[in-house]
Amino acid sequence: MLQRYWFGDVDEQGCRAAGTDPAALAGRAATLRTGMESYVPIDWEIARDCGVVRTRAEYVDLLRSVCTTLAREKIARSYQARDVELLQMVRMLDELDNVINLLQERAAEWYQVTNPSFSRKYRSLPARKMLDLIRRGARGGLLDVSGEIERLTGTRSRLMREVSARADEVLPNTSALIGGLVAARLLSRAGGLSALARMPGSTIQVLGSERALFSHLRGGTPPPKHGIIFQHRRVHNAPREVRGRVARVLAAKLAIAARLDYYRGEAVPEFLNAAQARIDEAGVTA
Amino acid sequence: MIRLGNVLVSPGEGGVYGERTLDGYRVWDPYRSKLAALYTLGGGLDLTPGMRVLYLGAANGTTVSHVADYVETVYAVEFAPRPMQDLLEVARRRKNIVPIMADANRPEEYAPFMEAVDLVYQDVAQPNQVEIAEQNLAFLKPGGHLILMLKTRSVDVRRDPEEVFAEARAGLEQHLDVVDVRWLEPYHHDHAAIVCVRRGSLY
């Protein structure tokens, strides 16, 4: 029975070595197809008798370089996928949001103690205006920090536009239904486009609400209606009594959209029109 | 296994992941490594210098590096690219690790590189952990051992860990004899170590 190993082919007639160049061996090994029914593990001494190596140490050494070469190629290939960098971009964006919020809160607290007559009550002071106020009135460390917050906020806006644009390209159908940013967040939570494309709508519906979901599965609490997709206006603007239905219908269409994105990679207008109509319909109260 | 006082250690070049050293030995922390927890709890099967090991779910290569300190050759299988980058670095400095990037669900992918091993160690977060173990028995010598770190939460979070364990054990017993079972409390929660022997005499 023929056995095809990384160092050569072995059968009743003997052994045909495939050389000793690691790159060539790796290239050959990548093409081998093994059936496990008739498989016999390697006896390294065959490789020695075959003239590939002289000692056990040489055998392990050559095998290591072949496997390392193969692994490096596979890693490089997996990072080439278009969604891999988008994943990092959207995670960085969410991290920036966190950091900016924390710094803003702290800067406001600091500003308040330097200005005893100041209060936010009865004033419309969103974070952005508050920051302008601080920059005018502060000195020293507080001024430096508020300058940094300003810069980070600029970085965040630019990154957000980049994320949206990249999502439109990588996830054309999903982005058309739910917006580039939310689409990118779904991708990030799923761990990649191939994972998202394999998810059922019911999973997409609750992505991002894992805590509520598992607390429900363990027993007792009501199930979550929506996770990340709540961030889309169609879900959070929907009247309370139909919000669950909108989330469910939207998630079902997103599951189809993700598969189109993965397998076709381009927007499909017929699908999008029908899906938009169906989602709008779900938002109509009786 | 080498113990200094009560501390489990392994011999070898340190500094792999910032581990402490003690009298020139690397401390093997039971809170970080499930295999170390098994040995610390008095279970497991001693690693010996002549052993060849198939390690499924090698991750970043921290536990792999300790195993490699004890045995002759470790075939380390890992699927995800990020941890694989770290594993390659560990394998570059430890000459007895063969790093294989493949899915433990698909043994045919790495069969062309494998010889028969004395021990299969499996620590993968997959729902079909028992099935993966069965598929990899093709590489285990008769009389060789399987150590399966059963992550009951990966099989099914909704079910009682004891129940998941009982089912896994029954599955394994179709092909193997279970010789030792330990829950890894207090080091790791809801993890059971199952040590099995493949039927048939050695050699």
Short mmCIF file of C-alpha atoms in Angstrom, two decimals:
data_model
loop_
_atom_site.label_atom_id
_atom_site.label_comp_id
_atom_site.label_asym_id
_atom_site.label_seq_id
_atom_site.Cartn_x
_atom_site.Cartn_y
_atom_site.Cartn_z
CA MET A 1 0.00 0.00 0.00
CA LEU A 2 1.50 3.34 -1.06
CA GLN A 3 2.17 5.79 1.75
CA ARG A 4 2.92 9.37 0.83
CA TYR A 5 5.04 11.04 3.51
CA TRP A 6 6.68 14.45 3.70
CA PHE A 7 10.12 13.06 2.74
CA GLY A 8 8.96 10.75 -0.07
CA ASP A 9 6.72 7.91 -1.20
CA VAL A 10 6.97 4.46 0.38
CA ASP A 11 5.48 1.18 -0.88
CA GLU A 12 6.29 -2.54 -1.17
CA GLN A 13 8.95 -1.82 -3.79
CA GLY A 14 10.78 0.55 -1.46
CA CYS A 15 11.14 4.25 -1.01
CA ARG A 16 11.42 7.16 -3.45
CA ALA A 17 12.94 10.17 -1.71
CA ALA A 18 11.73 13.67 -2.59
CA GLY A 19 15.03 15.44 -1.95
CA THR A 20 16.38 17.37 1.00
CA ASP A 21 15.53 20.98 0.15
CA PRO A 22 13.06 22.25 2.82
CA ALA A 23 11.28 24.67 0.46
CA ALA A 24 10.78 22.00 -2.22
CA LEU A 25 9.67 19.45 0.39
CA ALA A 26 7.18 21.98 1.81
CA GLY A 27 5.77 22.66 -1.64
CA ARG A 28 5.33 18.93 -2.26
CA ALA A 29 3.87 18.27 1.21
CA ALA A 30 1.18 20.92 0.66
CA THR A 31 -0.18 18.86 -2.24
CA LEU A 32 -0.35 15.49 -0.41
CA ARG A 33 -3.81 14.02 0.18
CA THR A 34 -3.93 11.30 2.79
CA GLY A 35 -6.74 8.80 3.32
CA MET A 36 -6.81 7.85 6.99
CA GLU A 37 -8.25 4.31 6.39
CA SER A 38 -5.02 2.92 5.01
CA TYR A 39 -2.66 5.31 6.77
CA VAL A 40 0.42 4.02 8.58
CA PRO A 41 2.44 6.44 10.76
CA ILE A 42 6.01 7.16 9.70
CA ASP A 43 8.90 5.02 10.87
CA TRP A 44 11.73 7.55 10.73
CA GLU A 45 14.25 4.82 9.98
CA ILE A 46 12.70 4.47 6.52
CA ALA A 47 13.74 8.08 5.85
CA ARG A 48 17.25 7.15 6.93
CA ASP A 49 17.41 3.98 4.81
CA CYS A 50 16.02 6.06 1.96
CA GLY A 51 19.04 8.36 2.19
CA VAL A 52 17.14 11.51 3.19
CA VAL A 53 18.87 11.83 6.56
CA ARG A 54 21.63 10.04 8.48
CA THR A 55 20.52 10.42 12.10
CA ARG A 56 17.39 10.93 14.20
CA ALA A 57 18.55 14.50 14.97
CA GLU A 58 18.83 15.27 11.26
CA TYR A 59 15.38 13.78 10.68
CA VAL A 60 13.68 15.98 13.29
CA ASP A 61 15.65 19.00 12.11
CA LEU A 62 14.62 18.67 8.47
CA LEU A 63 11.01 17.94 9.43
CA ARG A 64 11.01 21.05 11.62
CA SER A 65 12.16 23.31 8.82
CA VAL A 66 9.58 21.87 6.42
CA CYS A 67 6.75 22.33 8.94
CA THR A 68 7.93 25.82 9.90
CA THR A 69 8.02 26.88 6.24
CA LEU A 70 4.49 25.54 5.73
CA ALA A 71 3.21 27.26 8.88
CA ARG A 72 4.70 30.61 7.88
CA GLU A 73 3.04 30.38 4.47
CA LYS A 74 -0.31 29.53 6.05
CA ILE A 75 -0.07 32.41 8.51
CA ALA A 76 0.78 34.86 5.72
CA ARG A 77 -2.15 33.58 3.65
CA SER A 78 -4.62 33.92 6.50
CA TYR A 79 -3.57 37.54 7.11
CA GLN A 80 -4.07 38.39 3.44
CA ALA A 81 -7.85 38.05 3.71
CA ARG A 82 -9.48 41.43 3.26
CA ASP A 83 -11.42 41.29 6.51
CA VAL A 84 -8.44 40.75 8.81
CA GLU A 85 -7.30 44.36 8.96
CA LEU A 86 -10.87 45.68 9.19
CA LEU A 87 -11.21 43.59 12.33
CA GLN A 88 -8.26 45.33 13.96
CA MET A 89 -9.46 48.75 12.74
CA VAL A 90 -12.90 48.46 14.29
CA ARG A 91 -11.50 47.11 17.55
CA MET A 92 -9.11 50.05 17.72
CA LEU A 93 -12.02 52.39 17.07
CA ASP A 94 -14.05 50.96 19.95
CA GLU A 95 -10.99 51.13 22.19
CA LEU A 96 -10.48 54.80 21.26
CA ASP A 97 -14.11 55.51 22.19
CA ASN A 98 -13.54 54.00 25.61
CA VAL A 99 -10.35 55.92 26.21
CA ILE A 100 -11.77 59.25 25.03
CA ASN A 101 -14.83 58.86 27.25
CA LEU A 102 -12.74 58.04 30.30
CA LEU A 103 -10.39 60.98 29.72
CA GLN A 104 -13.29 63.36 29.09
CA GLU A 105 -15.06 62.35 32.29
CA ARG A 106 -11.91 62.79 34.31
CA ALA A 107 -11.03 66.13 32.72
CA ALA A 108 -14.53 67.44 33.52
CA GLU A 109 -14.18 66.35 37.15
CA TRP A 110 -10.80 68.05 37.37
CA TYR A 111 -12.14 71.23 35.79
CA GLN A 112 -14.98 71.38 38.30
CA VAL A 113 -12.67 71.49 41.33
CA THR A 114 -10.58 74.27 39.80
CA ASN A 115 -13.70 76.35 39.29
CA PRO A 116 -15.89 76.34 42.44
CA SER A 117 -18.80 78.25 40.88
CA PHE A 118 -19.09 75.94 37.87
CA SER A 119 -21.99 73.54 37.43
CA ARG A 120 -23.28 71.56 34.45
CA LYS A 121 -26.85 71.79 35.70
CA TYR A 122 -29.37 73.62 33.49
CA ARG A 123 -26.80 73.94 30.72
CA SER A 124 -26.64 71.97 27.57
CA LEU A 125 -23.01 70.95 27.70
CA PRO A 126 -22.21 67.95 25.55
CA ALA A 127 -18.73 66.51 25.96
CA ARG A 128 -17.44 68.44 22.99
CA LYS A 129 -18.52 71.86 24.28
CA MET A 130 -17.30 70.98 27.74
CA LEU A 131 -13.89 70.28 26.27
CA ASP A 132 -13.76 73.69 24.57
CA LEU A 133 -14.64 75.30 27.90
CA ILE A 134 -11.85 73.42 29.66
CA ARG A 135 -9.32 74.36 27.02
CA ARG A 136 -10.10 78.02 27.48
CA GLY A 137 -10.03 78.01 31.27
CA ALA A 138 -7.37 75.44 32.13
CA ARG A 139 -3.65 75.64 32.66
CA GLY A 140 -0.77 73.16 32.97
CA GLY A 141 -1.55 69.44 33.01
CA LEU A 142 -5.27 69.84 32.48
CA LEU A 143 -4.65 71.98 29.39
CA ASP A 144 -2.21 69.39 28.01
CA VAL A 145 -4.66 66.55 28.60
CA SER A 146 -7.57 68.39 26.98
CA GLY A 147 -5.35 69.06 23.96
CA GLU A 148 -4.62 65.34 23.72
CA ILE A 149 -8.33 64.52 23.98
CA GLU A 150 -9.00 66.92 21.13
CA ARG A 151 -6.38 65.19 19.01
CA LEU A 152 -7.66 61.71 19.86
CA THR A 153 -11.16 62.80 18.92
CA GLY A 154 -9.85 63.87 15.50
CA THR A 155 -8.06 60.55 15.11
CA ARG A 156 -11.24 58.76 16.03
CA SER A 157 -13.33 60.56 13.39
CA ARG A 158 -10.81 59.84 10.67
CA LEU A 159 -10.57 56.19 11.70
CA MET A 160 -14.36 55.93 11.74
CA ARG A 161 -14.55 57.11 8.15
CA GLU A 162 -11.85 54.62 7.20
CA VAL A 163 -13.74 51.80 8.91
CA SER A 164 -16.97 52.71 7.11
CA ALA A 165 -15.26 52.89 3.75
CA ARG A 166 -13.45 49.60 4.27
CA ALA A 167 -16.64 47.92 5.47
CA ASP A 168 -18.49 49.08 2.34
CA GLU A 169 -15.79 47.37 0.31
CA VAL A 170 -15.42 44.15 2.34
CA LEU A 171 -19.08 43.80 3.39
CA PRO A 172 -21.07 45.53 0.63
CA ASN A 173 -24.42 43.83 1.31
CA THR A 174 -24.24 43.80 5.09
CA SER A 175 -23.15 47.46 5.11
CA ALA A 176 -26.01 48.44 2.82
CA LEU A 177 -28.52 46.99 5.28
CA ILE A 178 -27.08 48.19 8.56
CA GLY A 179 -24.35 50.76 7.85
CA GLY A 180 -20.61 50.23 7.58
CA LEU A 181 -19.77 50.84 11.21
CA VAL A 182 -22.30 48.43 12.70
CA ALA A 183 -21.47 45.88 9.99
CA ALA A 184 -17.81 46.12 10.97
CA ARG A 185 -18.70 45.62 14.64
CA LEU A 186 -20.67 42.48 13.76
CA LEU A 187 -17.63 41.24 11.86
CA SER A 188 -15.38 41.98 14.81
CA ARG A 189 -17.63 40.12 17.24
CA ALA A 190 -17.97 37.13 14.91
CA GLY A 191 -14.17 37.01 14.48
CA GLY A 192 -14.06 37.26 10.68
CA LEU A 193 -16.12 37.16 7.53
CA SER A 194 -16.01 33.39 7.13
CA ALA A 195 -17.31 33.00 10.69
CA LEU A 196 -20.03 35.63 10.19
CA ALA A 197 -21.13 34.00 6.93
CA ARG A 198 -21.61 30.69 8.74
CA MET A 199 -23.77 32.13 11.49
CA PRO A 200 -27.54 31.66 11.58
CA GLY A 201 -29.65 34.81 11.83
CA SER A 202 -30.59 33.98 15.40
CA THR A 203 -26.94 34.17 16.44
CA ILE A 204 -26.36 37.43 14.55
CA GLN A 205 -29.42 38.85 16.27
CA VAL A 206 -27.84 38.48 19.72
CA LEU A 207 -24.14 39.02 18.87
CA GLY A 208 -22.84 41.42 21.47
CA SER A 209 -25.38 40.49 24.13
CA GLU A 210 -23.63 37.31 25.20
CA ARG A 211 -24.02 38.09 28.88
CA ALA A 212 -27.78 38.35 28.65
CA LEU A 213 -27.92 35.31 26.37
CA PHE A 214 -25.96 33.00 28.64
CA SER A 215 -27.77 34.24 31.69
CA HIS A 216 -30.97 33.29 29.84
CA LEU A 217 -29.66 29.87 28.82
CA ARG A 218 -28.58 29.11 32.39
CA GLY A 219 -32.18 29.74 33.31
CA GLY A 220 -34.54 32.34 34.57
CA THR A 221 -33.93 35.63 32.79
CA PRO A 222 -35.75 36.63 29.60
CA PRO A 223 -33.82 36.20 26.32
CA PRO A 224 -32.12 39.23 24.74
CA LYS A 225 -33.90 40.68 21.70
CA HIS A 226 -30.87 42.29 20.12
CA GLY A 227 -27.13 42.86 20.57
CA ILE A 228 -24.95 44.97 18.35
CA ILE A 229 -27.73 45.41 15.77
CA PHE A 230 -29.57 47.54 18.34
CA GLN A 231 -27.13 50.29 17.35
CA HIS A 232 -28.87 50.60 14.01
CA ARG A 233 -31.65 53.19 13.96
CA ARG A 234 -34.15 50.75 12.49
CA VAL A 235 -33.95 48.73 15.68
CA HIS A 236 -33.59 51.40 18.34
CA ASN A 237 -36.11 53.75 16.70
CA ALA A 238 -38.69 51.01 16.29
CA PRO A 239 -41.64 51.13 18.69
CA ARG A 240 -41.05 48.89 21.67
CA GLU A 241 -43.75 46.37 20.78
CA VAL A 242 -42.24 45.58 17.36
CA ARG A 243 -38.57 46.02 18.20
CA GLY A 244 -38.03 42.30 18.70
CA ARG A 245 -39.64 41.55 15.36
CA VAL A 246 -37.56 44.17 13.54
CA ALA A 247 -34.40 42.79 15.13
CA ARG A 248 -35.33 39.24 14.12
CA VAL A 249 -36.15 40.10 10.51
CA LEU A 250 -33.10 42.33 10.15
CA ALA A 251 -30.81 39.63 11.57
CA ALA A 252 -32.24 37.04 9.20
CA LYS A 253 -31.51 39.30 6.23
CA LEU A 254 -28.05 40.09 7.59
CA ALA A 255 -27.26 36.38 7.66
CA ILE A 256 -28.05 36.19 3.93
CA ALA A 257 -26.14 39.43 3.28
CA ALA A 258 -23.02 38.10 5.05
CA ARG A 259 -23.10 34.98 2.88
CA LEU A 260 -23.39 37.08 -0.26
CA ASP A 261 -20.44 39.17 0.95
CA TYR A 262 -18.36 36.08 1.64
CA TYR A 263 -19.18 34.05 -1.45
CA ARG A 264 -19.79 36.77 -4.07
CA GLY A 265 -18.07 39.83 -2.62
CA GLU A 266 -20.27 42.37 -4.38
CA ALA A 267 -23.55 44.14 -3.74
CA VAL A 268 -26.65 42.33 -5.02
CA PRO A 269 -29.31 45.01 -5.72
CA GLU A 270 -32.28 42.60 -6.13
CA PHE A 271 -31.60 41.06 -2.74
CA LEU A 272 -31.04 44.44 -1.07
CA ASN A 273 -34.30 45.94 -2.38
CA ALA A 274 -36.37 42.97 -1.31
CA ALA A 275 -34.64 42.83 2.09
CA GLN A 276 -35.13 46.57 2.77
CA ALA A 277 -38.82 46.28 1.95
CA ARG A 278 -39.25 43.26 4.21
CA ILE A 279 -37.47 44.97 7.12
CA ASP A 280 -39.56 48.15 6.73
CA GLU A 281 -42.67 46.00 6.77
CA ALA A 282 -41.61 44.44 10.07
CA GLY A 283 -41.45 47.89 11.65
CA VAL A 284 -45.09 48.72 10.91
CA THR A 285 -47.30 48.55 14.01
CA ALA A 286 -50.68 46.91 13.57
CA MET B 1 8.51 14.62 37.10
CA ILE B 2 10.91 17.01 38.81
CA ARG B 3 9.71 18.73 41.97
CA LEU B 4 11.70 21.12 44.14
CA GLY B 5 9.93 20.87 47.46
CA ASN B 6 6.31 21.11 46.39
CA VAL B 7 7.02 23.11 43.26
CA LEU B 8 6.70 21.43 39.88
CA VAL B 9 9.54 22.46 37.54
CA SER B 10 11.08 21.49 34.22
CA PRO B 11 14.67 21.67 33.00
CA GLY B 12 15.42 23.86 29.99
CA GLU B 13 16.13 27.34 28.70
CA GLY B 14 13.99 29.87 30.59
CA GLY B 15 12.38 33.15 29.61
CA VAL B 16 9.72 31.63 27.32
CA TYR B 17 6.81 33.54 28.85
CA GLY B 18 8.31 35.28 31.88
CA GLU B 19 8.12 32.17 34.07
CA ARG B 20 10.03 32.14 37.39
CA THR B 21 13.10 30.00 37.73
CA LEU B 22 14.22 28.07 40.81
CA ASP B 23 17.75 26.69 41.12
CA GLY B 24 18.09 26.86 37.34
CA TYR B 25 14.79 25.06 36.73
CA ARG B 26 11.66 26.59 35.18
CA VAL B 27 8.65 26.78 37.48
CA TRP B 28 5.58 25.14 35.90
CA ASP B 29 2.54 26.91 37.34
CA PRO B 30 -0.61 24.80 37.90
CA TYR B 31 -2.81 27.89 37.69
CA ARG B 32 -1.56 28.66 34.19
CA SER B 33 -1.17 25.18 32.76
CA LYS B 34 -3.77 22.45 33.04
CA LEU B 35 -1.16 19.76 32.60
CA ALA B 36 0.84 21.24 35.50
CA ALA B 37 -2.38 21.21 37.55
CA LEU B 38 -2.85 17.52 36.80
CA TYR B 39 0.68 16.69 37.97
CA THR B 40 0.36 18.94 41.01
CA LEU B 41 -2.81 17.08 42.00
CA GLY B 42 -0.86 13.82 41.89
CA GLY B 43 -2.32 12.48 38.64
CA GLY B 44 -1.10 12.08 35.11
CA LEU B 45 1.56 9.99 33.63
CA ASP B 46 5.23 10.84 34.07
CA LEU B 47 6.92 12.36 31.05
CA THR B 48 10.11 10.46 30.26
CA PRO B 49 13.15 11.37 28.11
CA GLY B 50 12.40 8.83 25.36
CA MET B 51 8.79 9.85 24.79
CA ARG B 52 7.31 11.14 21.56
CA VAL B 53 4.25 13.29 22.12
CA LEU B 54 1.45 14.62 19.93
CA TYR B 55 0.18 17.85 21.47
CA LEU B 56 -3.21 19.01 20.14
CA GLY B 57 -4.17 22.59 20.89
CA ALA B 58 -0.62 23.87 21.35
CA ALA B 59 -1.70 27.55 21.51
CA ASN B 60 1.17 29.93 22.33
CA GLY B 61 3.49 27.10 23.24
CA THR B 62 3.85 27.74 26.96
CA THR B 63 2.81 24.30 28.16
CA VAL B 64 4.41 22.82 25.05
CA SER B 65 7.76 24.28 26.13
CA HIS B 66 7.55 22.49 29.49
CA VAL B 67 6.57 19.20 27.87
CA ALA B 68 9.49 19.60 25.45
CA ASP B 69 11.83 20.00 28.45
CA TYR B 70 10.97 16.45 29.51
CA VAL B 71 10.51 14.38 26.35
CA GLU B 72 12.31 13.49 23.12
CA THR B 73 10.01 15.01 20.47
CA VAL B 74 6.78 17.04 20.59
CA TYR B 75 4.52 17.35 17.55
CA ALA B 76 2.66 20.59 18.37
CA VAL B 77 -0.56 21.15 16.43
CA GLU B 78 -2.27 24.54 16.43
CA PHE B 79 -4.86 26.01 14.06
CA ALA B 80 -5.10 29.76 14.76
CA PRO B 81 -2.54 32.07 13.10
CA ARG B 82 -1.90 34.46 16.02
CA PRO B 83 -0.85 31.87 18.63
CA MET B 84 0.97 29.99 15.85
CA GLN B 85 3.33 32.95 15.48
CA ASP B 86 4.34 32.56 19.13
CA LEU B 87 4.56 28.79 18.84
CA LEU B 88 6.99 29.12 15.90
CA GLU B 89 9.23 31.31 18.04
CA VAL B 90 9.17 28.77 20.87
CA ALA B 91 9.91 25.98 18.38
CA ARG B 92 12.81 27.93 16.92
CA ARG B 93 14.59 27.85 20.30
CA ARG B 94 13.59 24.32 21.30
CA LYS B 95 14.93 21.88 18.77
CA ASN B 96 12.62 19.01 19.71
CA ILE B 97 9.35 20.77 18.86
CA VAL B 98 7.80 20.19 15.44
CA PRO B 99 5.30 23.04 14.90
CA ILE B 100 2.34 22.04 12.74
CA MET B 101 -0.32 24.49 11.63
CA ALA B 102 -3.41 22.37 11.10
CA ASP B 103 -6.87 21.61 12.42
CA ALA B 104 -6.97 18.78 14.97
CA ASN B 105 -10.37 17.90 13.45
CA ARG B 106 -8.58 16.97 10.24
CA PRO B 107 -5.73 14.60 11.06
CA GLU B 108 -5.26 13.81 7.35
CA GLU B 109 -3.75 17.31 7.03
CA TYR B 110 -0.78 16.45 9.23
CA ALA B 111 -0.64 12.66 8.85
CA PRO B 112 2.22 12.90 6.28
CA PHE B 113 4.43 14.38 9.03
CA MET B 114 3.50 12.10 11.91
CA GLU B 115 5.19 9.10 13.43
CA ALA B 116 3.54 6.91 16.07
CA VAL B 117 3.65 8.56 19.49
CA ASP B 118 3.66 7.37 23.10
CA LEU B 119 1.34 10.12 24.33
CA VAL B 120 -1.43 12.19 22.82
CA TYR B 121 -2.14 15.28 24.90
CA GLN B 122 -5.28 17.17 23.93
CA ASP B 123 -6.40 20.57 25.19
CA VAL B 124 -8.78 22.08 22.64
CA ALA B 125 -11.83 24.29 23.20
CA GLN B 126 -14.16 22.47 20.81
CA PRO B 127 -17.58 20.94 21.34
CA ASN B 128 -16.52 17.63 19.74
CA GLN B 129 -13.48 16.99 21.92
CA VAL B 130 -14.05 13.24 22.20
CA GLU B 131 -14.46 12.86 18.45
CA ILE B 132 -11.18 14.75 17.90
CA ALA B 133 -9.43 12.38 20.31
CA GLU B 134 -10.82 9.34 18.47
CA GLN B 135 -9.62 10.62 15.11
CA ASN B 136 -6.12 11.14 16.46
CA LEU B 137 -5.81 7.60 17.82
CA ALA B 138 -4.35 6.76 14.40
CA PHE B 139 -1.08 8.22 15.72
CA LEU B 140 -1.06 6.52 19.13
CA LYS B 141 0.98 3.36 19.70
CA PRO B 142 -0.86 0.38 21.21
CA GLY B 143 -0.35 0.68 24.96
CA GLY B 144 0.26 4.43 24.55
CA HIS B 145 -1.60 7.03 26.57
CA LEU B 146 -4.11 9.76 25.88
CA ILE B 147 -4.50 12.68 28.28
CA LEU B 148 -7.68 14.58 27.44
CA MET B 149 -8.31 17.91 29.14
CA LEU B 150 -12.09 18.01 28.89
CA LYS B 151 -13.38 21.57 28.86
CA THR B 152 -16.97 20.80 29.80
CA ARG B 153 -18.04 24.39 29.13
CA SER B 154 -16.89 24.12 25.53
CA VAL B 155 -18.97 20.99 24.99
CA ASP B 156 -22.18 22.59 26.27
CA VAL B 157 -22.45 25.48 28.74
CA ARG B 158 -26.05 24.67 29.53
CA ARG B 159 -25.38 21.21 30.85
CA ASP B 160 -24.05 20.05 34.15
CA PRO B 161 -20.26 19.45 33.89
CA GLU B 162 -20.62 16.01 35.56
CA GLU B 163 -23.12 14.97 32.91
CA VAL B 164 -20.89 16.17 30.06
CA PHE B 165 -18.02 14.31 31.64
CA ALA B 166 -19.96 11.04 31.97
CA GLU B 167 -20.88 11.17 28.30
CA ALA B 168 -17.30 11.92 27.24
CA ARG B 169 -16.00 9.06 29.35
CA ALA B 170 -18.46 6.62 27.81
CA GLY B 171 -17.35 7.76 24.35
CA LEU B 172 -13.67 7.27 25.14
CA GLU B 173 -14.25 3.83 26.66
CA GLN B 174 -15.29 2.45 23.28
CA HIS B 175 -11.66 2.54 22.17
CA LEU B 176 -9.61 3.09 25.31
CA ASP B 177 -9.29 2.09 28.96
CA VAL B 178 -9.73 5.03 31.32
CA VAL B 179 -7.08 4.73 34.03
CA ASP B 180 -7.37 8.02 35.91
CA VAL B 181 -9.81 10.90 36.16
CA ARG B 182 -9.31 14.16 38.01
CA TRP B 183 -11.18 17.42 38.18
CA LEU B 184 -8.66 20.25 38.13
CA GLU B 185 -10.17 22.23 41.03
CA PRO B 186 -9.00 24.56 42.51
CA TYR B 187 -6.68 25.46 39.62
CA HIS B 188 -9.11 25.33 36.69
CA HIS B 189 -12.91 25.24 36.92
CA ASP B 190 -15.13 22.75 35.10
CA HIS B 191 -12.13 20.99 33.59
CA ALA B 192 -11.62 17.24 33.92
CA ALA B 193 -8.39 15.46 33.06
CA ILE B 194 -9.04 11.99 31.66
CA VAL B 195 -6.05 9.67 31.32
CA CYS B 196 -6.58 6.67 29.03
CA VAL B 197 -4.55 3.77 27.64
CA ARG B 198 -4.93 2.42 24.14
CA ARG B 199 -5.78 -1.28 24.21
CA GLY B 200 -3.21 -3.73 22.96
CA SER B 201 0.20 -4.49 24.38
CA LEU B 202 3.18 -2.21 24.00
CA TYR B 203 5.18 -3.35 20.93
#
